[in-house]
Coordinates of C-alpha atoms and ligand atoms in Angstrom, one line a residue:
M1 CA -27.5 108.7 -86.2
T2 CA -28.6 108.5 -89.4
W3 CA -28.2 111.7 -91.6
H4 CA -30.2 113.0 -94.6
A5 CA -28.3 114.3 -97.2
A6 CA -30.0 118.0 -97.7
P7 CA -30.0 119.1 -101.2
L8 CA -27.4 121.0 -102.9
A9 CA -28.1 123.4 -105.4
G10 CA -29.8 123.1 -108.6
R11 CA -27.0 124.4 -110.3
T12 CA -24.7 121.5 -109.6
E13 CA -26.3 119.5 -111.6
F14 CA -24.1 121.0 -114.4
L15 CA -21.0 119.8 -112.3
R16 CA -20.2 116.3 -113.8
S17 CA -17.5 114.5 -113.6
S18 CA -16.8 112.8 -116.9
A19 CA -16.2 108.9 -118.0
I20 CA -13.0 110.9 -120.1
R21 CA -12.0 112.4 -117.4
D22 CA -11.7 109.5 -115.4
L23 CA -9.9 107.6 -117.6
L24 CA -7.9 110.6 -118.3
G25 CA -6.6 110.7 -115.1
L26 CA -4.7 107.5 -115.8
A27 CA -2.6 109.4 -118.3
G28 CA -0.4 110.9 -115.0
R29 CA 0.6 107.6 -114.8
S30 CA 4.8 107.0 -115.5
D31 CA 3.9 104.0 -118.3
I32 CA 1.5 106.8 -120.4
V33 CA 2.8 109.1 -122.9
S34 CA 0.5 111.8 -122.3
L35 CA 0.0 114.1 -125.4
A36 CA -3.6 114.8 -123.3
G37 CA -2.3 117.3 -120.7
G38 CA -1.1 120.8 -122.5
L39 CA 0.6 121.6 -119.3
P40 CA 3.1 124.1 -119.9
A41 CA 6.9 122.3 -120.2
T42 CA 8.5 122.7 -116.8
E43 CA 11.8 123.7 -118.8
T44 CA 10.8 126.8 -119.4
F45 CA 9.9 128.3 -115.7
P46 CA 12.7 130.4 -114.5
V47 CA 13.4 129.0 -111.6
E48 CA 16.4 130.7 -110.8
A49 CA 14.8 134.4 -111.7
V50 CA 12.0 133.2 -109.6
R51 CA 14.0 132.7 -106.4
E52 CA 16.0 136.1 -106.7
A53 CA 13.1 138.0 -107.1
C54 CA 11.0 136.6 -104.4
A55 CA 14.3 137.5 -102.0
R56 CA 13.9 140.9 -103.5
V57 CA 10.0 141.2 -102.7
L58 CA 10.4 140.4 -99.3
A59 CA 13.9 143.0 -98.8
T60 CA 12.0 145.8 -100.4
R61 CA 8.2 145.5 -100.0
P62 CA 7.8 142.5 -97.3
H63 CA 4.9 144.0 -95.8
D64 CA 2.8 145.2 -99.1
A65 CA 3.0 141.8 -100.3
L66 CA 2.3 139.9 -97.6
Q67 CA -0.8 142.0 -96.8
Y68 CA -4.2 142.5 -98.4
G69 CA -3.9 144.7 -101.4
P70 CA -6.9 145.7 -103.8
S71 CA -9.3 143.3 -105.5
E72 CA -8.9 144.5 -108.8
G73 CA -4.8 143.9 -108.3
I74 CA -1.9 146.1 -107.5
A75 CA -1.4 149.4 -109.4
P76 CA 1.4 148.7 -111.3
L77 CA 1.2 145.2 -112.9
R78 CA -2.6 147.0 -114.0
E79 CA -0.6 149.4 -115.6
W80 CA 2.1 146.5 -117.1
V81 CA -0.8 145.0 -118.2
A82 CA -2.7 147.8 -120.0
A83 CA 0.9 149.4 -121.8
H84 CA 1.2 145.7 -123.0
L85 CA -2.3 145.7 -124.2
G86 CA -1.4 148.7 -125.9
A87 CA 1.6 147.6 -127.9
R88 CA -0.6 145.3 -129.4
G89 CA -3.0 147.8 -130.4
M90 CA -5.8 146.9 -127.7
H91 CA -6.3 150.3 -125.9
F92 CA -7.4 149.9 -121.9
D93 CA -6.7 152.3 -119.1
P94 CA -5.1 150.9 -116.0
D95 CA -8.5 151.1 -114.2
Q96 CA -10.4 148.7 -116.5
V97 CA -7.9 146.0 -116.2
L98 CA -8.7 143.7 -113.1
I99 CA -5.8 140.9 -112.1
T100 CA -7.2 137.7 -111.7
S101 CA -6.4 134.4 -110.3
G102 CA -5.4 132.7 -114.0
S103 CA -7.5 133.5 -117.0
Q104 CA -10.1 130.6 -115.6
Q105 CA -11.2 133.0 -112.5
G106 CA -12.0 135.4 -115.4
L107 CA -14.0 133.4 -117.3
D108 CA -16.3 132.6 -114.2
L109 CA -16.1 136.5 -113.2
I110 CA -17.8 136.9 -116.9
G111 CA -20.2 134.2 -116.4
K112 CA -21.5 135.4 -113.6
V113 CA -21.6 138.8 -114.9
L114 CA -23.0 138.6 -118.2
I115 CA -25.2 135.2 -118.4
D116 CA -28.4 134.6 -117.3
A117 CA -30.2 131.1 -117.3
G118 CA -31.2 131.1 -121.1
S119 CA -28.5 133.3 -122.6
A120 CA -27.3 132.3 -125.9
V121 CA -23.8 132.0 -126.0
L122 CA -22.0 131.9 -129.0
V123 CA -18.9 129.3 -128.9
E124 CA -16.5 127.8 -131.5
R125 CA -16.9 123.9 -132.7
P126 CA -14.8 123.0 -130.9
S127 CA -14.5 125.3 -128.3
Y128 CA -11.7 125.6 -124.4
L129 CA -13.3 123.2 -122.2
G130 CA -12.8 125.1 -119.6
A131 CA -14.9 127.9 -121.0
L132 CA -18.1 125.7 -121.1
Q133 CA -17.4 124.5 -117.7
A134 CA -17.2 128.3 -116.4
F135 CA -19.8 129.4 -118.1
G136 CA -22.3 126.3 -118.1
L137 CA -22.7 127.0 -114.1
Y138 CA -24.9 129.7 -115.2
A139 CA -27.1 127.9 -117.7
P140 CA -26.4 129.5 -120.6
R141 CA -28.0 128.2 -124.0
F142 CA -24.9 127.4 -125.5
V143 CA -24.7 127.8 -129.6
G144 CA -22.1 125.9 -131.0
I145 CA -20.7 127.7 -134.6
D146 CA -18.8 125.5 -136.6
A147 CA -15.1 127.1 -137.6
D148 CA -12.4 126.0 -139.9
A149 CA -8.6 126.8 -139.9
E150 CA -9.1 130.5 -140.2
G151 CA -12.2 131.1 -137.4
P152 CA -15.7 130.8 -136.9
L153 CA -17.6 130.8 -140.6
P154 CA -18.9 134.2 -141.0
L155 CA -22.4 132.9 -142.5
A156 CA -22.9 130.7 -139.3
F157 CA -21.7 133.3 -136.9
A158 CA -24.3 136.1 -138.4
A159 CA -27.2 133.9 -138.3
A160 CA -26.5 133.2 -134.9
L161 CA -25.6 136.7 -133.8
P162 CA -29.1 138.0 -133.3
G163 CA -30.0 138.0 -129.3
A164 CA -27.0 136.5 -128.3
R165 CA -25.8 137.8 -124.6
L166 CA -21.7 137.0 -125.7
A167 CA -19.5 135.5 -128.1
Y168 CA -16.5 133.7 -127.1
L169 CA -13.4 133.4 -129.1
Q170 CA -9.9 132.9 -129.0
P171 CA -8.2 135.1 -131.8
H172 CA -4.7 133.0 -131.6
F173 CA -3.5 129.3 -131.7
S174 CA -6.6 128.0 -129.6
N175 CA -7.5 125.3 -127.1
P176 CA -8.0 123.0 -128.5
G177 CA -8.2 123.7 -132.7
G178 CA -4.6 125.1 -132.9
C179 CA -6.1 127.6 -134.9
S180 CA -6.1 131.5 -135.3
L181 CA -8.4 133.8 -136.6
S182 CA -7.2 134.5 -139.8
D183 CA -7.2 138.5 -141.6
T184 CA -9.9 138.0 -144.1
R185 CA -12.3 136.2 -141.2
A186 CA -11.6 138.9 -138.6
A187 CA -12.4 142.0 -141.6
H188 CA -15.8 139.9 -141.8
L189 CA -16.4 139.2 -138.3
A190 CA -15.5 142.8 -136.7
P191 CA -18.5 144.6 -138.3
L192 CA -20.7 142.3 -137.6
L193 CA -19.8 142.3 -134.2
A194 CA -19.5 146.2 -133.8
A195 CA -23.5 146.3 -135.2
A196 CA -24.4 143.9 -132.5
P197 CA -25.4 144.5 -129.0
T198 CA -23.6 141.5 -128.1
W199 CA -20.4 141.1 -125.7
L200 CA -17.4 139.4 -127.0
V201 CA -14.9 137.9 -124.9
E202 CA -11.3 137.1 -126.4
D203 CA -9.6 134.5 -124.9
D204 CA -5.7 134.8 -125.4
P205 CA -3.2 133.0 -123.1
Y206 CA -1.1 132.1 -126.5
A207 CA -0.5 134.9 -128.4
E208 CA 3.2 135.0 -127.2
I209 CA 4.0 131.3 -128.2
W210 CA 3.9 132.2 -132.2
F211 CA 6.5 130.2 -134.0
E212 CA 7.2 131.8 -137.3
T213 CA 5.4 135.1 -137.4
P214 CA 3.8 137.3 -134.6
P215 CA -0.3 137.0 -134.4
Q216 CA -2.5 139.1 -136.5
P217 CA -4.3 141.3 -134.4
G218 CA -7.5 139.7 -133.2
L219 CA -10.8 141.8 -133.1
I220 CA -10.5 144.0 -130.3
A221 CA -7.5 145.3 -131.9
R222 CA -9.7 145.9 -135.1
G223 CA -12.0 147.9 -132.8
V224 CA -14.7 145.9 -131.5
A225 CA -15.7 148.2 -128.4
Q226 CA -17.7 146.1 -126.2
G227 CA -14.9 143.6 -125.9
V228 CA -13.7 141.7 -122.9
H229 CA -9.3 140.3 -123.5
L230 CA -8.8 137.5 -121.2
G231 CA -4.9 137.4 -120.7
S232 CA -2.7 135.3 -118.6
F233 CA 0.9 134.5 -116.8
S234 CA 0.5 130.8 -116.8
K235 CA 2.0 129.7 -120.6
V236 CA 4.6 132.5 -120.2
L237 CA 6.2 132.1 -117.2
A238 CA 4.4 129.5 -114.7
P239 CA 0.5 128.4 -114.1
G240 CA 1.4 128.1 -110.7
L241 CA 1.2 131.7 -109.4
R242 CA -2.0 131.4 -110.8
L243 CA -2.1 135.2 -112.5
G244 CA -3.9 136.8 -115.2
W245 CA -6.4 139.4 -116.1
I246 CA -9.3 140.4 -117.7
A247 CA -9.3 144.3 -119.6
A248 CA -13.1 145.2 -119.8
P249 CA -15.1 148.2 -121.3
R250 CA -16.0 150.9 -118.8
E251 CA -19.2 149.6 -118.4
L252 CA -18.3 146.2 -116.7
A253 CA -14.8 146.6 -115.4
P254 CA -16.2 147.6 -111.7
K255 CA -19.2 144.9 -112.0
L256 CA -16.2 142.1 -112.9
A257 CA -14.3 143.8 -109.8
Q258 CA -17.2 144.0 -107.4
A259 CA -18.3 140.0 -108.0
R260 CA -14.4 139.6 -108.0
Q261 CA -14.8 140.6 -104.4
A262 CA -17.4 138.3 -103.6
A263 CA -15.2 135.0 -104.8
D264 CA -11.6 135.7 -103.6
L265 CA -11.5 139.2 -102.5
Q266 CA -7.7 139.4 -104.5
S267 CA -5.4 137.3 -106.0
S268 CA -2.3 136.5 -103.9
S269 CA -0.8 140.0 -103.0
F270 CA 3.1 138.1 -103.0
A271 CA 3.1 136.6 -106.4
Q272 CA 1.5 140.1 -108.1
W273 CA 4.5 141.9 -106.4
L274 CA 6.7 138.9 -108.0
V275 CA 5.7 138.8 -111.6
L276 CA 6.1 142.8 -111.4
E277 CA 9.5 142.2 -110.1
L278 CA 10.0 139.4 -112.9
L279 CA 8.6 141.5 -115.2
R280 CA 10.7 144.6 -114.7
G281 CA 13.6 142.9 -114.3
G282 CA 13.1 141.4 -118.0
A283 CA 13.3 137.4 -116.5
V284 CA 9.8 136.9 -118.3
E285 CA 10.5 138.3 -122.1
R286 CA 14.0 137.1 -121.7
G287 CA 12.4 133.3 -121.3
L288 CA 10.3 133.8 -124.0
P289 CA 13.1 133.3 -127.2
A290 CA 13.9 129.8 -125.4
L291 CA 10.4 128.9 -124.8
R292 CA 9.4 129.8 -128.3
Q293 CA 12.3 127.5 -129.3
L294 CA 11.1 124.8 -127.4
Y295 CA 7.5 124.5 -128.6
R296 CA 8.1 125.4 -132.1
G297 CA 10.4 121.8 -132.2
R298 CA 7.9 119.8 -130.4
R299 CA 5.5 121.3 -132.9
D300 CA 7.7 120.5 -136.0
A301 CA 8.5 116.8 -134.7
L302 CA 4.4 115.7 -133.9
L303 CA 3.8 117.2 -137.1
A304 CA 6.5 115.3 -139.0
A305 CA 5.4 112.0 -136.7
L306 CA 1.7 112.6 -137.7
Q307 CA 2.9 112.7 -141.4
A308 CA 4.8 109.9 -141.1
H309 CA 2.8 107.3 -139.0
M310 CA -1.3 108.7 -139.7
P311 CA -3.2 106.6 -142.0
A312 CA -4.0 108.0 -145.2
G313 CA -8.0 109.9 -144.5
V314 CA -6.9 111.2 -141.1
R315 CA -6.3 115.3 -141.1
W316 CA -5.2 117.5 -139.0
S317 CA -4.0 121.2 -138.3
R318 CA -0.9 122.8 -138.3
P319 CA -0.4 124.9 -135.5
G320 CA 1.5 128.3 -135.7
G321 CA 1.8 128.7 -132.3
G322 CA 0.4 128.0 -128.8
L323 CA 0.6 124.1 -127.6
F324 CA -2.1 121.9 -129.3
V325 CA -3.1 120.3 -132.5
W326 CA -6.5 119.1 -133.6
V327 CA -6.9 115.8 -135.4
T328 CA -9.9 114.3 -137.5
L329 CA -10.5 110.9 -138.2
P330 CA -12.3 109.6 -140.9
H331 CA -16.1 109.5 -139.9
G332 CA -17.2 106.5 -138.5
L333 CA -14.4 106.5 -135.9
D334 CA -14.8 107.4 -132.3
A335 CA -11.6 108.8 -130.8
A336 CA -13.7 108.5 -127.2
A337 CA -14.7 105.1 -127.6
L338 CA -10.2 104.3 -128.9
L339 CA -9.4 106.2 -126.2
P340 CA -9.2 103.2 -123.7
Q341 CA -7.2 100.9 -126.0
A342 CA -4.5 103.8 -126.4
L343 CA -4.3 104.0 -123.3
G344 CA -4.0 100.5 -123.0
R345 CA -0.8 101.1 -125.7
G346 CA 1.0 103.8 -123.3
V347 CA -0.5 106.9 -124.6
A348 CA -2.9 109.0 -123.9
Y349 CA -5.0 112.0 -126.1
V350 CA -8.2 114.0 -125.1
P351 CA -11.4 112.8 -127.4
G352 CA -13.0 115.8 -129.2
V353 CA -16.1 115.7 -128.1
S354 CA -15.4 116.8 -124.9
F355 CA -14.6 120.0 -126.6
D356 CA -17.9 120.3 -128.8
V357 CA -21.3 121.9 -127.5
R358 CA -23.0 119.6 -129.5
G359 CA -21.2 116.2 -128.5
E360 CA -21.1 115.8 -132.4
A361 CA -17.4 115.6 -133.1
R362 CA -17.0 112.1 -131.9
N363 CA -14.3 111.9 -135.0
T364 CA -11.6 114.4 -133.2
L365 CA -9.0 114.8 -130.7
R366 CA -6.5 117.0 -129.8
L367 CA -3.0 116.5 -129.3
S368 CA -0.7 118.6 -127.1
Y369 CA 3.2 118.4 -128.0
S370 CA 3.9 121.0 -124.9
S371 CA 5.2 118.6 -122.1
V372 CA 6.8 115.7 -124.0
D373 CA 10.2 115.5 -125.8
E374 CA 10.4 114.8 -129.3
A375 CA 12.1 110.8 -129.3
R376 CA 9.0 110.1 -127.2
I377 CA 6.3 112.1 -129.5
D378 CA 7.4 109.9 -132.1
A379 CA 7.0 107.0 -130.6
A380 CA 3.7 107.6 -129.4
I381 CA 2.4 109.0 -132.3
A382 CA 3.4 105.4 -134.3
T383 CA 1.5 103.4 -131.7
L384 CA -1.8 106.2 -132.4
G385 CA -1.1 105.4 -136.7
A386 CA -1.1 101.8 -135.6
L387 CA -4.1 101.8 -133.5
F388 CA -6.2 104.3 -135.9
E389 CA -5.4 102.0 -138.9
H390 CA -6.4 98.8 -137.1
A391 CA -9.6 100.8 -136.6
L392 CA -10.0 101.7 -140.0
R393 CA -9.5 98.0 -141.3
A394 CA -12.0 97.1 -138.7
A395 CA -14.5 99.4 -140.1
P396 CA -14.8 99.3 -143.7
E397 CA -17.7 102.0 -143.8
A398 CA -15.2 104.8 -142.5
R399 CA -15.3 107.5 -144.9
A400 CA -12.4 110.4 -145.1
A401 CA -12.8 112.8 -142.8
Ligands
PLP1 C1 -8.2 129.1 -124.0 C2 -8.0 128.8 -122.1 N1 -8.0 129.5 -121.3 C3 -8.1 129.5 -120.3 C4 -7.0 129.1 -119.8 C5 -6.8 129.1 -118.0 O1 -5.3 129.1 -118.0 P1 -4.9 129.9 -116.3 O2 -6.4 130.0 -115.7 O3 -4.0 129.4 -116.2 O4 -4.5 131.6 -117.0 C6 -6.2 127.9 -120.3 C7 -5.4 127.0 -119.6 O5 -5.3 125.9 -120.3 C8 -6.9 127.9 -121.7 O6 -6.1 127.3 -122.5

């Protein structure tokens, strides 16, 4: 019998595999050093503590852990999140907190509840690809705001803000930019937002991964009332547990919870009780110094290797935390076009154009030091340096970035 393909929903038009993603499929090969991924280092997972906490959960709360639970998340974990945010100057009651299956689910729920087709959504250039994908399904009109090492440029932000439905920002150690909102920049942006009927979404999974000093307060902590905060246990504990949260203003929190019910009812009860047990036993807090030290060493190795091996005219961010460095090549070089050659030489990165809503930043790329040890970082950057040097010689018209 022949089968006549039935139509898909129109929005599947926004679900595309990209040539870059297909190429990066190769990055998992054992002969390739991947600076592309950004996966947390497995050495940071508190395996023994998780094993013990699983046993305790099963001994003390087997039925709660294996039963359905509230869509909003278990009460003591919501209380922990509210207290944690309060200590960082963000004041939400536990009933404004929704436990989610990672902050990625939070982004999708925000898209569902806040974005109509054609809504203006402000995002930095560059911005987190997962947010562009999640919001993209709801057919917004993305407005890319130029950003520098201190955050979005205030004039561009102010010009784009009127009529915008939401602004999506990462206040600390951003993916992919490796940047944080500076004090001065935050002081410029907060009053603009306070005067606008626009939601602010602060996606903040890297705040605890600081290397020298804890981060400055973001915009919600500076009193922006329409702020929605997204957090995650993925980077400080383990992403496989798939737990994060949204903390939202009272007008929004119930809508997010209802949208969430329709999506997957709830996050895993077992994972929630487990994470609570790990938080209460101090395993997450105890792991943070070693986690910061490991990533700081790798960040230092990557910055030193860039300094040693990159040709003149290449610039890069110097993150004070998080997992990413953003590299800008001289204009005229195309990081996406060079990726097959980099893979051929055994090194993977993500071309920056993937993170740019305007699709223009062709001379940029994202490197992650998170899951590569220091010796391999140096060798990989030496390879990339030689490749870019060669490409520059072949393109004498390339201009310094
Ligand atoms: C900026 C940002 N937001 C959200 C996420 C999603 O994280 P998760 O769903 O694991 O909490 C990531 C993951 O890389 C990220 O970098």
